[in-house]
CSV table of C-alpha atoms in Angstrom, one decimal:
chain,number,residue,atom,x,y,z
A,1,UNK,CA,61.3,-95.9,-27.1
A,2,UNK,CA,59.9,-98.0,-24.4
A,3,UNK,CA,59.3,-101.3,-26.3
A,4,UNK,CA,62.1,-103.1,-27.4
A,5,UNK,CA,60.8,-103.3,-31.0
A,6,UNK,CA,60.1,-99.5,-33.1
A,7,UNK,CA,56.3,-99.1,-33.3
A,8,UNK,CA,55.1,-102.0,-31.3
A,9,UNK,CA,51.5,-102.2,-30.3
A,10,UNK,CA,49.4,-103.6,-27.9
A,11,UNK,CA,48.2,-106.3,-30.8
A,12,UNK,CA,52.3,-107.3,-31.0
A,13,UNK,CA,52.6,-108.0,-27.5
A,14,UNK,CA,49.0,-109.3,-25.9
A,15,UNK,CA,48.5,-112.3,-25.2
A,16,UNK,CA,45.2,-113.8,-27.6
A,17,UNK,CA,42.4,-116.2,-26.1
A,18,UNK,CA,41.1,-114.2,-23.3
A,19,UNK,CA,38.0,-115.9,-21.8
A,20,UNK,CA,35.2,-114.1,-20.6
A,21,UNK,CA,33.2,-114.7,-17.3
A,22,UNK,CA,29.5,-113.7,-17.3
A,23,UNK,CA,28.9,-111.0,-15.4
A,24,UNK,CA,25.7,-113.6,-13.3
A,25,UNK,CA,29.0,-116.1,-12.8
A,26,UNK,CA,30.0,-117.4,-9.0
A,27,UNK,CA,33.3,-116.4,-7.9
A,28,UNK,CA,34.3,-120.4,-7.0
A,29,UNK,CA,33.2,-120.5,-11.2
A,30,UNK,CA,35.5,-117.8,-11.8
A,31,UNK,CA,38.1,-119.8,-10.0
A,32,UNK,CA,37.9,-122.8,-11.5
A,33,UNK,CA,38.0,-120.6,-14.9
A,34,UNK,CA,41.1,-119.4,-14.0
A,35,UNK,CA,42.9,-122.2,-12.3
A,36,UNK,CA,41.9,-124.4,-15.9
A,37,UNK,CA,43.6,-121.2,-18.4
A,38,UNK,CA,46.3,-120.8,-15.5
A,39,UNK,CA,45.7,-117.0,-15.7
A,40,UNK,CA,45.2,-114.3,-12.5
A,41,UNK,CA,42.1,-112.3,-14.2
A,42,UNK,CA,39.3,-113.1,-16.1
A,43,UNK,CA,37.3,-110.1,-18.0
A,44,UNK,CA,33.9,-110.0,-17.3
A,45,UNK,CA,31.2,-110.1,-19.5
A,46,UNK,CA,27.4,-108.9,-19.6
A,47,UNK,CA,24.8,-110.8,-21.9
A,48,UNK,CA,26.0,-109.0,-24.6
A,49,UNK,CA,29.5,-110.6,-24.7
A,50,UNK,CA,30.7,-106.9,-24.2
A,51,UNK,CA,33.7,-106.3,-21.1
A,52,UNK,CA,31.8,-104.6,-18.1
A,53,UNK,CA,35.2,-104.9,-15.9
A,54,UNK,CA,37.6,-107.3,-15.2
A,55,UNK,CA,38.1,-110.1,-11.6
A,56,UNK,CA,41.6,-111.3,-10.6
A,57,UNK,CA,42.4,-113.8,-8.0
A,58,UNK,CA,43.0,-111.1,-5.7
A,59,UNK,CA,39.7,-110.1,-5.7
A,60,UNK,CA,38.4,-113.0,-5.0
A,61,UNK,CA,40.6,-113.7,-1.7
A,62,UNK,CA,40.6,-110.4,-0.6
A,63,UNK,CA,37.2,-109.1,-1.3
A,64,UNK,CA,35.3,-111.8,-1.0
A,65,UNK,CA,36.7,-115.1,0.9
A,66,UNK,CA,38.8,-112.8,3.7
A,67,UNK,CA,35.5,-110.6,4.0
A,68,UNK,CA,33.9,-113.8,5.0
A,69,UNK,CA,31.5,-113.9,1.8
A,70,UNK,CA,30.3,-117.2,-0.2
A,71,UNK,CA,32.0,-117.3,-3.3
A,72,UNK,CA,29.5,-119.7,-4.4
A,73,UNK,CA,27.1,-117.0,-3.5
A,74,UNK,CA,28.7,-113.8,-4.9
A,75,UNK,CA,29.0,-113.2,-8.8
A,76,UNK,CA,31.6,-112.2,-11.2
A,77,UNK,CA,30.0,-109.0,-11.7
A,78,UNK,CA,29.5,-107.9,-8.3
A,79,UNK,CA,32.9,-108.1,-7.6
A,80,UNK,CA,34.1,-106.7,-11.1
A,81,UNK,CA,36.2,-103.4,-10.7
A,82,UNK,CA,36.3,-100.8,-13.3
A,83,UNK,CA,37.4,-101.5,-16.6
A,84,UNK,CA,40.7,-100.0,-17.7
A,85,UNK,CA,41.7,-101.1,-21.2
A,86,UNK,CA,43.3,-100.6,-24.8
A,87,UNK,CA,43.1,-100.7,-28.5
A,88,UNK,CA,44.7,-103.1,-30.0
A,89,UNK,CA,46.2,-100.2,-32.0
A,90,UNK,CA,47.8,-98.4,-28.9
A,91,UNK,CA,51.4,-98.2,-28.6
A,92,UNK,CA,53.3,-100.3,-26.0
A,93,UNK,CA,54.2,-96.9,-24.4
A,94,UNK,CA,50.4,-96.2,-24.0
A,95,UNK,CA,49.9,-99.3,-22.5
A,96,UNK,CA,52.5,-98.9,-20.1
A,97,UNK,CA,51.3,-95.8,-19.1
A,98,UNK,CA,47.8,-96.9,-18.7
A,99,UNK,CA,49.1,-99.5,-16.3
A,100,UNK,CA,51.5,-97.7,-14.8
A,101,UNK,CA,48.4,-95.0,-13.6
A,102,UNK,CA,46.4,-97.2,-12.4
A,103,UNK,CA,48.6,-99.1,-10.9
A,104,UNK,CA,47.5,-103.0,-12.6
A,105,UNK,CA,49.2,-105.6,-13.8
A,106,UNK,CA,46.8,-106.6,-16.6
A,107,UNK,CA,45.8,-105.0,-19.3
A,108,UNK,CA,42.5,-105.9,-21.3
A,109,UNK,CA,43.1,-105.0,-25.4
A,110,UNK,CA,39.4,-104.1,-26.8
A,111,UNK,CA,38.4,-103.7,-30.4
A,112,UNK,CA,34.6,-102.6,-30.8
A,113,UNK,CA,33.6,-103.4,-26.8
A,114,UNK,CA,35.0,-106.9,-27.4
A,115,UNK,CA,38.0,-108.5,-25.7
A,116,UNK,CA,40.7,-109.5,-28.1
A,117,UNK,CA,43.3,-109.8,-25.9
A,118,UNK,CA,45.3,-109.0,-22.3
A,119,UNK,CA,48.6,-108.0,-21.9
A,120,UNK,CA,50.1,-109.1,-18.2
A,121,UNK,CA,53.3,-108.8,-16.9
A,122,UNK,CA,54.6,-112.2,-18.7
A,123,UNK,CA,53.7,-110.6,-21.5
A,124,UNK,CA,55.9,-107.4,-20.8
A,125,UNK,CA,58.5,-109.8,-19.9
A,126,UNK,CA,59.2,-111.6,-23.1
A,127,UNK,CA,58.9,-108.3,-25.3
A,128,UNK,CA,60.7,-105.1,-22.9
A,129,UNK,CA,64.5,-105.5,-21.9
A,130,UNK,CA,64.8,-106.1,-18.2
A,131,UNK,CA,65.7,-102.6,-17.4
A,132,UNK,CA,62.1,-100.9,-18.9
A,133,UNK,CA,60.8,-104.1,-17.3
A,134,UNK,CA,62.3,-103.2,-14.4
A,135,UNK,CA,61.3,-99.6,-13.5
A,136,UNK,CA,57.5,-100.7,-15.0
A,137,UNK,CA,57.8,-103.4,-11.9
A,138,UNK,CA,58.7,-100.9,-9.4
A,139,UNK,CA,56.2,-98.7,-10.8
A,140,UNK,CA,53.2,-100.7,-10.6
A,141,UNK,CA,54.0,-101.8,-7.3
A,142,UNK,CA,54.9,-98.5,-5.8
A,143,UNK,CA,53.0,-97.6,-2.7
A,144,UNK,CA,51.2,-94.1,-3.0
C-alpha cells in the first residue's frame, strides 16, 4: 500500500478550493491569482466553468516571459498544457501513478468536468511516510 492510510483516495488527500482561471485570462492575471492563493498552478477554465488544462508558474516564466512574450498580452488558455487529472474516487496509488507518468507535481481531482480539488506535493507530504514520499520525489523529477 502506497498511502499511509488503507483505501485512501484522492478526495482524502486533495487539497479543496481550487480556483479556476478563464481560459481568455492574461498570464500577469494568472499571476496575481496565484501569488494571492499562494499556489504554483491554477486550472484553467473555458466559459463553461469546465477544466480545459491547467498553468503553473513555470509556464509562465519559461514559456512566456523567457520567450520574450507579454504576459499581459498572452492568455491562460494559450499557454494551458494538457489536462491530466483524477476522480475524486481514485486511489492514492492511481494518483501517484498518474503523476509519476507524466512526470507533474499537481494533480487536478475532477467530478463531472468540474474541478473539486488538486493534490500537490504538500499534499503528498502530510498524508505518505517520507520514504513513499521520497521515491515519488525522485520519480517525478527523474530526467528521461
Amino acid at each position: 500500500m502506497i498511502s499511509g492510510q488503507p483505501n485512501e483516495t484522492a478526495r482524502d488527500v486533495m487539497s479543496t478550493g481550487a480556483e479556476c482561471i478563464g481560459a481568455h485570462e492574461t498570464l500577469d492575471r494568472a499571476a496575481q491569482m496565484m501569488r494571492n492563493s499562494d499556489v504554483g498552478a491554477l486550472p484553467v477554465c473555458g466559459p463553461d466553468d469546465r477544466v480545459t488544462g491547467i498553468i503553473t508558474d513555470r509556464d509562465i516564466v519559461i514559456k512566456c516571459v523567457a520567450a520574450g512574450h507579454d504576459p499581459a498580452r498572452v492568455t491562460a488558455g494559450e499557454l494551458a498544457t494538457g489536462l491530466v487529472w483524477v476522480a475524486p474516487d481514485a486511489t492514492v496509488e492511481e494518483a501517484l501513478a498518474r503523476m509519476e507518468e507524466h512526470q507533474i507535481k499537481r494533480l487536478p481531482v475532477m467530478d463531472g468536468g468540474r474541478i473539486v480539488g488538486m493534490i500537490s506535493e504538500a499534499d503528498l507530504a502530510r498524508h505518505l511516510p517520507d520514504d513513499q514520499l521520497a521515491e515519488f520525489v525522485h520519480r517525478v523529477y527523474a530526467f528521461r
